[in-house]
């Protein structure tokens, strides 16, 4: 059999002598899709002064600065800054530069507004971490140059907006002041820096804007101290809360004299028991105070007196003040009630009238409004219109204009936490005949067009039509399961606690669900989503059930905080069940058992190392008890350098008896020496399928792979080498890798890479591990491979015994039998630094594998596993060559055509997920980061199916032509024979 | 071999001119006048015996020749196989299969090949055995070639290459605590 397959494959190989895995230009978008996102918007700056350029510049929590089209919400340009380069502030200077302050105020960049090219970049030095403030005063000119004022890292900088040069710099850290606000009164050359020293001292510094000269310094002490937030009500007055948050202090610092004026919050608001918060809200003569139920708008009179203007319920968010026509200011507030969202735009100086009041129907899955930004435009009748950009709880961004949602962006998808897949429903019978006929006609038409294309008879219009048919194939976006298993649902959990189901065909959102358990509530202050697991995958005997996924989250940031669980139906997108807050969750172990309804058993480990069994049914307990003795777990304590193995014990001893809770006992532990710090661990994927345990090598020899799901790859480095590359010499840095059996704690393999350091990215599949690290001596990145073989099976060589089945190769194996193993390893240089590594996985595990490497350039490179084969040598023998061993080279080749992402970039790439399709040759690849990218790969080409652009019409015509030719020649030969006989 | 077979098939009818009878009474037609069977008989019988002997000899010789014919074929085949090399491709597979097919078809038609030389006086066992042996040799050569091409399941690898991995008794899970 194997022979036949081999012959077949070889013949196939010959027929495809041109082995290029790339695709043609017109194949882009046929089986891949790419979606661009920006993340949750933090700041937005509108830019609509000039007609025709309706854009908004936004900065987001995913460190993206982008310019969006206000008409459609499309991205004009976008820059993704590094993960540790968070954007603090953005603004527009000179009307043509977007200024971003990032990396805790240490880097300042200017981007060209129309096209997003970087104009200049400045590094702002400073040593004391502090608040970062960016101020772009409108009329502050020094020699025709506009100044940008930045307070960051304890220093005040004035930067030229033309070239980013630092004009002057004042170190305020030595004075101990924490600057809260930079104020530039209109038309003057003076800059005020106001802030607090310690808890109770209020300081005002006056600087000359032109040269940074200190003009005046004043300070005053307020005995009860301040809480840190302040609101500026005019250029010389601000309002602060005292330390107990019960007294509002209005501070005036006109001409250097600082005066305090106190007002009790309880005088303004009746229920004074609640904590009041001043909102950062820049409106002249007014500020907003928020208690947990109502928002109070307070007017500050010239004498520093406070007057309550209004108290409004259900206010979710307020926009900044927007100056428009002759010194008027407007601001927007958003209220939410039921399924509606109410947007009110008010004038700053005239409280009684509303400029705009709109109610918009809002999808309940978007949650609450988190932020609002407003912008005005002039209508055709010369009145002012307003548009509002609203950021919702699920991180989506909406533009509201004239009471309608003009566009929305699902930017929650920029922060994907975890991905799993689900099958689509099976196609139901009873397709109408008319539809089939229509389809048949369309089908024929399509194929005739394709035929024209193949025979090069197609006109440009036809070519366009062919391309359109190929891209818009309704086949790929159907909501039913297909024969090849290409159509699936990607279930994606995002940081906002929203679960999305994306269709693999075209990437559209099929349903989305904002999980209640992952929303901020009194019981759950800081909910975070963690992972999503396949909970129920019905296939054999529970076909009528819908598949479902388990979403695991946590209330709070520490590992001890209680966990939340919810089960979501993947067909309907409804939450079936939700648990929590329950015990803490530090580990989720999907077990290889399912109950009668195909629900997978899961063990959830809490912080005290109690194991909790889910689903909580007697049946699950029954199955679990049956396999109880063979279930182990292990914990990796990276900070302490210990790996411990545990075995399950009796039921937990708790106040309330819980038969689903089990204690764990320590079984073994590996304590790493002081000189080693664990930086990476990796295991095999639970659902990986391996076709065979034998590897046939040259000369028909067999090596038996050591295939165990209980293997753990651990990488450690010296404590000094934990940091970034370049801070440690090769002599003091080494990388040690281990292969550990997690049942017995046996170390199967250990190897030291001297002069190497992390970060380590690794992938474990079948019997091999590939890991990526930095070689300090060679100043290059390296990829290493370890393959592990079972030596105890190697003597199974007697053919007769094998023919008669008289061998022990299929009998179950135990880790306690301590099989003898041998390992082979090899290292290669690799050009790229890596963000993620994954490996292709196929349905049966027959197809050869490819490594998918997420490179630093946010692309995905497919690299054949054949290049990472420890049996490579410089001069392979003839037999080895036949086997497909590539001669050894010191570095791995990077073939430009083998980029899976072809011309696209998956900005901020964080993870690569591979999902097997039903067709053995094909695997589905989903890559996520700020962008999403999905494609289909065939590592050994699609040897088991015809390609998509195969011309059936051509085949049909050929067959018909051949049959006609046979008949014609038959008739002719008959006639000739008859004539011959008469002669 | 092939030629012999062709002749056999092409023959529709035959006249046997050799007359082995000695008594005129047995014949329907009287002997022509002046013809004395007896006087001629002695001479003729020795002559015909001689002739017969020569014919038998010739048949034996021919039979041996036919029997030895596969040897040339064998050499030819061997040369072709050497030329084809030991890698699996269209040419080598074609040659190997023809090397297997020829002996098998020859062995099937062994009776027909020796039919022209069938004679009560001629012992065809020897040539037949040689013919069979040579063809078996050819067959063996083909099988050997098949094996060198790696197309025979004679190695352990052929029997375990699709053996699925053994089941594991224990199951272990865990890792770095979720963050």
CSV table of C-alpha atoms in Angstrom, one decimal, chain A residues 351-672:
chain,number,residue,atom,x,y,z
A,351,UNK,CA,-27.5,75.9,29.6
A,352,UNK,CA,-31.3,76.2,29.0
A,353,UNK,CA,-31.2,75.4,25.3
A,354,UNK,CA,-30.1,72.3,23.5
A,355,UNK,CA,-28.4,72.7,20.2
A,356,UNK,CA,-29.2,69.1,19.3
A,357,UNK,CA,-31.1,66.3,20.9
A,358,UNK,CA,-31.2,63.0,19.2
A,359,UNK,CA,-32.2,59.4,20.1
A,360,UNK,CA,-30.6,56.6,18.3
A,361,UNK,CA,-31.5,52.9,18.4
A,362,UNK,CA,-28.5,51.0,19.6
A,363,UNK,CA,-27.7,47.4,19.3
A,364,UNK,CA,-27.7,46.0,22.9
A,365,UNK,CA,-24.6,43.9,22.1
A,366,UNK,CA,-22.6,47.1,21.9
A,367,UNK,CA,-23.0,47.8,25.6
A,368,UNK,CA,-22.6,51.2,27.1
A,369,UNK,CA,-21.1,54.3,25.5
A,370,UNK,CA,-17.6,54.9,26.8
A,371,UNK,CA,-16.5,58.0,25.0
A,372,UNK,CA,-17.9,60.7,22.7
A,373,UNK,CA,-16.1,63.2,20.5
A,374,UNK,CA,-18.0,65.9,18.6
A,375,UNK,CA,-17.4,67.9,15.6
A,376,UNK,CA,-19.5,70.6,13.9
A,377,UNK,CA,-20.1,71.3,10.2
A,378,UNK,CA,-22.1,74.0,8.5
A,379,UNK,CA,-25.3,72.9,6.8
A,380,UNK,CA,-26.4,74.2,3.5
A,381,UNK,CA,-28.8,76.6,5.3
A,382,UNK,CA,-25.7,78.0,7.2
A,383,UNK,CA,-26.8,76.6,10.5
A,384,UNK,CA,-24.5,74.4,12.6
A,385,UNK,CA,-24.8,70.7,12.4
A,386,UNK,CA,-23.0,68.3,14.7
A,387,UNK,CA,-21.6,64.8,14.3
A,388,UNK,CA,-20.5,62.6,17.1
A,389,UNK,CA,-18.0,59.8,17.2
A,390,UNK,CA,-19.0,57.4,19.9
A,391,UNK,CA,-16.8,54.6,21.4
A,392,UNK,CA,-18.8,51.8,22.8
A,393,UNK,CA,-18.1,49.3,25.5
A,394,UNK,CA,-17.3,46.6,22.9
A,395,UNK,CA,-14.6,48.9,21.5
A,396,UNK,CA,-16.6,49.6,18.4
A,397,UNK,CA,-16.6,53.1,16.9
A,398,UNK,CA,-19.7,54.7,15.5
A,399,UNK,CA,-20.4,58.0,13.7
A,400,UNK,CA,-23.7,59.6,14.4
A,401,UNK,CA,-25.0,62.3,12.3
A,402,UNK,CA,-28.6,63.6,11.9
A,403,UNK,CA,-29.9,60.9,14.2
A,404,UNK,CA,-28.5,58.0,12.3
A,405,UNK,CA,-25.6,55.8,12.6
A,406,UNK,CA,-23.6,56.7,9.5
A,407,UNK,CA,-21.0,53.9,9.9
A,408,UNK,CA,-19.7,51.7,12.5
A,409,UNK,CA,-16.4,49.8,12.9
A,410,UNK,CA,-16.0,46.6,14.9
A,411,UNK,CA,-12.7,47.6,16.4
A,412,UNK,CA,-13.0,45.2,19.2
A,413,UNK,CA,-11.6,42.7,16.8
A,414,UNK,CA,-8.2,44.5,17.0
A,415,UNK,CA,-7.7,42.9,20.4
A,416,UNK,CA,-8.3,39.2,20.0
A,417,UNK,CA,-7.5,37.2,23.1
A,418,UNK,CA,-8.2,33.7,21.9
A,419,UNK,CA,-9.7,31.8,19.0
A,420,UNK,CA,-11.4,28.5,18.5
A,421,UNK,CA,-13.5,27.1,15.7
A,422,UNK,CA,-16.9,25.6,15.2
A,423,UNK,CA,-18.5,23.7,12.4
A,424,UNK,CA,-21.4,25.2,10.5
A,425,UNK,CA,-24.8,23.4,10.4
A,426,UNK,CA,-25.3,20.6,8.0
A,427,UNK,CA,-27.1,21.5,4.8
A,428,UNK,CA,-30.8,20.6,4.9
A,429,UNK,CA,-32.5,18.7,2.0
A,430,UNK,CA,-35.0,20.3,-0.3
A,431,UNK,CA,-33.4,22.8,-2.5
A,432,UNK,CA,-35.8,24.2,-5.0
A,433,UNK,CA,-35.5,23.1,-8.6
A,434,UNK,CA,-35.7,26.6,-10.1
A,435,UNK,CA,-32.7,27.5,-8.1
A,436,UNK,CA,-30.8,24.5,-9.3
A,437,UNK,CA,-31.6,25.3,-12.9
A,438,UNK,CA,-30.6,28.9,-12.5
A,439,UNK,CA,-27.5,27.7,-10.8
A,440,UNK,CA,-26.9,25.3,-13.7
A,441,UNK,CA,-27.2,28.0,-16.2
A,442,UNK,CA,-24.9,30.3,-14.2
A,443,UNK,CA,-22.5,27.4,-13.7
A,444,UNK,CA,-22.3,26.7,-17.5
A,445,UNK,CA,-21.9,30.4,-18.2
A,446,UNK,CA,-19.2,30.7,-15.7
A,447,UNK,CA,-17.4,27.8,-17.1
A,448,UNK,CA,-17.7,29.0,-20.6
A,449,UNK,CA,-16.2,32.2,-19.5
A,450,UNK,CA,-13.4,30.4,-17.8
A,451,UNK,CA,-12.8,28.3,-20.9
A,452,UNK,CA,-12.5,31.5,-22.9
A,453,UNK,CA,-10.0,32.7,-20.4
A,454,UNK,CA,-8.0,29.5,-20.7
A,455,UNK,CA,-8.0,29.6,-24.5
A,456,UNK,CA,-7.0,33.2,-24.3
A,457,UNK,CA,-10.1,34.3,-26.2
A,458,UNK,CA,-11.4,36.5,-23.4
A,459,UNK,CA,-11.8,40.2,-23.8
A,460,UNK,CA,-10.8,42.5,-21.0
A,461,UNK,CA,-14.4,42.7,-19.9
A,462,UNK,CA,-14.6,38.9,-19.8
A,463,UNK,CA,-11.5,38.8,-17.7
A,464,UNK,CA,-13.0,41.3,-15.3
A,465,UNK,CA,-16.2,39.2,-15.2
A,466,UNK,CA,-14.2,36.0,-14.5
A,467,UNK,CA,-12.4,37.7,-11.7
A,468,UNK,CA,-15.7,39.0,-10.3
A,469,UNK,CA,-17.2,35.5,-10.4
A,470,UNK,CA,-14.3,34.0,-8.7
A,471,UNK,CA,-14.2,36.6,-5.9
A,472,UNK,CA,-17.9,36.7,-5.3
A,473,UNK,CA,-18.5,33.1,-5.3
A,474,UNK,CA,-21.5,32.6,-3.1
A,475,UNK,CA,-20.3,29.1,-2.5
A,476,UNK,CA,-17.7,30.2,0.0
A,477,UNK,CA,-19.8,32.3,2.2
A,478,UNK,CA,-22.8,29.9,2.6
A,479,UNK,CA,-24.0,29.2,6.1
A,480,UNK,CA,-23.7,25.5,5.8
A,481,UNK,CA,-21.0,22.9,6.1
A,482,UNK,CA,-19.2,22.1,2.9
A,483,UNK,CA,-17.7,18.8,1.7
A,484,UNK,CA,-14.1,20.0,2.0
A,485,UNK,CA,-14.5,21.5,5.4
A,486,UNK,CA,-13.4,25.0,4.3
A,487,UNK,CA,-16.4,26.8,5.7
A,488,UNK,CA,-16.3,27.1,9.5
A,489,UNK,CA,-17.0,29.6,12.1
A,490,UNK,CA,-14.1,31.2,13.9
A,491,UNK,CA,-15.1,32.0,17.5
A,492,UNK,CA,-13.1,34.9,18.7
A,493,UNK,CA,-12.9,36.3,22.2
A,494,UNK,CA,-11.9,40.0,22.4
A,495,UNK,CA,-10.5,42.1,25.2
A,496,UNK,CA,-13.9,43.9,25.6
A,497,UNK,CA,-15.5,40.6,26.7
A,498,UNK,CA,-17.3,40.2,23.4
A,499,UNK,CA,-17.4,37.0,21.5
A,500,UNK,CA,-17.6,37.2,17.7
A,501,UNK,CA,-18.3,34.5,15.2
A,502,UNK,CA,-16.5,35.1,11.9
A,503,UNK,CA,-17.3,33.2,8.7
A,504,UNK,CA,-14.1,31.7,7.2
A,505,UNK,CA,-15.4,32.3,3.7
A,506,UNK,CA,-15.5,36.1,3.7
A,507,UNK,CA,-14.7,37.1,7.3
A,508,UNK,CA,-18.0,38.6,8.0
A,509,UNK,CA,-19.4,38.7,11.6
A,510,UNK,CA,-22.1,36.1,11.8
A,511,UNK,CA,-23.1,37.0,15.3
A,512,UNK,CA,-21.6,38.8,18.2
A,513,UNK,CA,-22.3,38.6,21.9
A,514,UNK,CA,-21.2,40.9,24.7
A,515,UNK,CA,-20.9,38.5,27.5
A,516,UNK,CA,-22.7,39.6,30.7
A,517,UNK,CA,-20.3,37.8,32.8
A,518,UNK,CA,-17.4,39.7,31.4
A,519,UNK,CA,-19.0,43.1,31.8
A,520,UNK,CA,-18.1,45.5,34.6
A,521,UNK,CA,-20.5,45.1,37.5
A,522,UNK,CA,-20.5,45.4,41.2
A,523,UNK,CA,-19.7,41.8,41.7
A,524,UNK,CA,-17.0,41.9,39.1
A,525,UNK,CA,-14.9,45.1,39.1
A,526,UNK,CA,-12.3,44.3,36.5
A,527,UNK,CA,-13.5,41.5,34.3
A,528,UNK,CA,-11.0,40.1,31.9
A,529,UNK,CA,-11.5,37.4,29.3
A,530,UNK,CA,-8.9,34.7,29.3
A,531,UNK,CA,-9.5,31.8,26.9
A,532,UNK,CA,-12.2,30.1,24.8
A,533,UNK,CA,-12.4,26.3,24.6
A,534,UNK,CA,-14.5,24.0,22.5
A,535,UNK,CA,-17.1,22.8,25.0
A,536,UNK,CA,-19.4,20.6,22.8
A,537,UNK,CA,-18.6,19.4,19.4
A,538,UNK,CA,-21.5,17.2,18.3
A,539,UNK,CA,-20.7,14.7,15.6
A,540,UNK,CA,-21.7,11.1,16.2
A,541,UNK,CA,-24.5,10.5,18.5
A,542,UNK,CA,-25.6,14.1,19.4
A,543,UNK,CA,-26.1,15.4,15.9
A,544,UNK,CA,-29.2,17.5,16.8
A,545,UNK,CA,-27.4,19.4,19.5
A,546,UNK,CA,-25.7,22.7,18.6
A,547,UNK,CA,-22.0,23.0,19.2
A,548,UNK,CA,-21.0,25.3,22.0
A,549,UNK,CA,-17.9,27.0,23.4
A,550,UNK,CA,-16.7,27.6,26.9
A,551,UNK,CA,-15.5,31.1,27.7
A,552,UNK,CA,-13.2,31.4,30.7
A,553,UNK,CA,-12.7,34.8,32.3
A,554,UNK,CA,-11.7,36.3,35.6
A,555,UNK,CA,-12.9,39.1,37.8
A,556,UNK,CA,-9.8,41.1,38.5
A,557,UNK,CA,-6.2,41.0,37.5
A,558,UNK,CA,-4.7,38.7,40.2
A,559,UNK,CA,-4.7,35.0,39.8
A,560,UNK,CA,-6.6,34.7,43.0
A,561,UNK,CA,-9.6,36.6,41.8
A,562,UNK,CA,-12.8,34.6,41.2
A,563,UNK,CA,-13.4,33.2,37.7
A,564,UNK,CA,-16.4,33.4,35.5
A,565,UNK,CA,-17.5,30.8,33.0
A,566,UNK,CA,-20.0,31.0,30.3
A,567,UNK,CA,-21.1,28.6,27.6
A,568,UNK,CA,-22.2,30.0,24.2
A,569,UNK,CA,-24.1,28.3,21.5
A,570,UNK,CA,-22.1,28.8,18.3
A,571,UNK,CA,-25.1,28.6,15.9
A,572,UNK,CA,-27.3,31.1,17.5
A,573,UNK,CA,-24.8,33.1,19.5
A,574,UNK,CA,-26.8,32.9,22.6
A,575,UNK,CA,-25.4,32.4,26.1
A,576,UNK,CA,-26.6,29.0,27.2
A,577,UNK,CA,-25.3,29.0,30.7
A,578,UNK,CA,-23.2,31.3,32.8
A,579,UNK,CA,-21.5,30.5,36.1
A,580,UNK,CA,-19.8,32.9,38.3
A,581,UNK,CA,-18.1,34.4,40.0
A,582,UNK,CA,-16.8,31.0,41.0
A,583,UNK,CA,-13.5,29.7,42.4
A,584,UNK,CA,-10.3,31.3,41.0
A,585,UNK,CA,-9.0,29.8,37.8
A,586,UNK,CA,-5.3,29.4,37.2
A,587,UNK,CA,-5.4,26.6,34.7
A,588,UNK,CA,-7.9,25.0,32.4
A,589,UNK,CA,-7.2,21.4,31.3
A,590,UNK,CA,-9.5,20.0,28.6
A,591,UNK,CA,-9.6,16.3,29.2
A,592,UNK,CA,-9.7,13.8,26.3
A,593,UNK,CA,-13.1,12.5,27.3
A,594,UNK,CA,-16.6,13.5,26.3
A,595,UNK,CA,-19.9,12.6,27.8
A,596,UNK,CA,-22.9,11.2,26.0
A,597,UNK,CA,-23.9,14.6,24.6
A,598,UNK,CA,-20.4,15.1,23.4
A,599,UNK,CA,-19.6,17.7,26.0
A,600,UNK,CA,-15.9,17.7,26.7
A,601,UNK,CA,-14.8,17.2,30.3
A,602,UNK,CA,-12.7,20.1,31.6
A,603,UNK,CA,-10.6,20.3,34.8
A,604,UNK,CA,-10.3,23.8,36.2
A,605,UNK,CA,-7.5,24.3,38.7
A,606,UNK,CA,-7.9,27.1,41.3
A,607,UNK,CA,-5.2,29.0,43.0
A,608,UNK,CA,-5.1,26.5,45.9
A,609,UNK,CA,-4.5,23.7,43.4
A,610,UNK,CA,-7.9,22.2,43.8
A,611,UNK,CA,-9.2,20.6,40.6
A,612,UNK,CA,-12.8,21.3,39.7
A,613,UNK,CA,-14.6,19.1,37.2
A,614,UNK,CA,-16.9,20.5,34.6
A,615,UNK,CA,-19.6,19.9,33.4
A,616,UNK,CA,-21.1,19.3,36.8
A,617,UNK,CA,-23.1,16.2,36.0
A,618,UNK,CA,-23.1,12.8,37.6
A,619,UNK,CA,-22.3,11.3,34.2
A,620,UNK,CA,-19.2,13.4,34.0
A,621,UNK,CA,-18.2,12.2,37.5
A,622,UNK,CA,-18.7,8.6,36.4
A,623,UNK,CA,-16.5,9.0,33.3
A,624,UNK,CA,-13.9,10.9,35.3
A,625,UNK,CA,-13.8,8.3,38.1
A,626,UNK,CA,-13.2,5.6,35.6
A,627,UNK,CA,-10.0,7.4,34.3
A,628,UNK,CA,-9.2,9.0,37.6
A,629,UNK,CA,-5.9,7.2,38.2
A,630,UNK,CA,-4.4,8.2,34.9
A,631,UNK,CA,-5.0,11.9,35.1
A,632,UNK,CA,-2.1,14.1,36.1
A,633,UNK,CA,-1.4,17.8,36.1
A,634,UNK,CA,1.6,20.0,36.4
A,635,UNK,CA,2.4,23.5,37.2
A,636,UNK,CA,5.1,25.8,36.0
A,637,UNK,CA,6.2,28.4,38.5
A,638,UNK,CA,8.3,30.6,36.3
A,639,UNK,CA,9.2,33.1,39.0
A,640,UNK,CA,10.4,30.4,41.4
A,641,UNK,CA,11.9,28.2,38.8
A,642,UNK,CA,10.0,25.1,39.8
A,643,UNK,CA,8.0,22.7,37.8
A,644,UNK,CA,5.7,20.4,39.9
A,645,UNK,CA,3.8,17.4,38.9
A,646,UNK,CA,0.5,16.6,40.7
A,647,UNK,CA,-1.8,13.7,40.9
A,648,UNK,CA,-5.5,14.0,41.8
A,649,UNK,CA,-6.6,12.9,45.3
A,650,UNK,CA,-9.8,12.7,47.2
A,651,UNK,CA,-12.6,15.2,47.3
A,652,UNK,CA,-11.8,18.7,48.6
A,653,UNK,CA,-12.3,19.3,52.3
A,654,UNK,CA,-14.4,22.4,52.1
A,655,UNK,CA,-17.2,23.9,54.3
A,656,UNK,CA,-19.7,22.8,51.6
A,657,UNK,CA,-19.2,19.3,50.3
A,658,UNK,CA,-18.5,19.4,46.6
A,659,UNK,CA,-18.1,16.1,44.8
A,660,UNK,CA,-16.8,17.9,41.7
A,661,UNK,CA,-13.8,19.2,43.5
A,662,UNK,CA,-10.6,17.2,44.0
A,663,UNK,CA,-7.5,17.8,45.9
A,664,UNK,CA,-4.1,17.4,44.3
A,665,UNK,CA,-1.0,15.9,45.7
A,666,UNK,CA,2.5,16.7,44.7
A,667,UNK,CA,4.1,13.9,42.8
A,668,UNK,CA,7.4,15.2,41.6
A,669,UNK,CA,9.2,18.5,41.2
A,670,UNK,CA,12.0,19.8,39.1
A,671,UNK,CA,13.8,22.7,40.8
A,672,UNK,CA,15.9,24.6,38.3
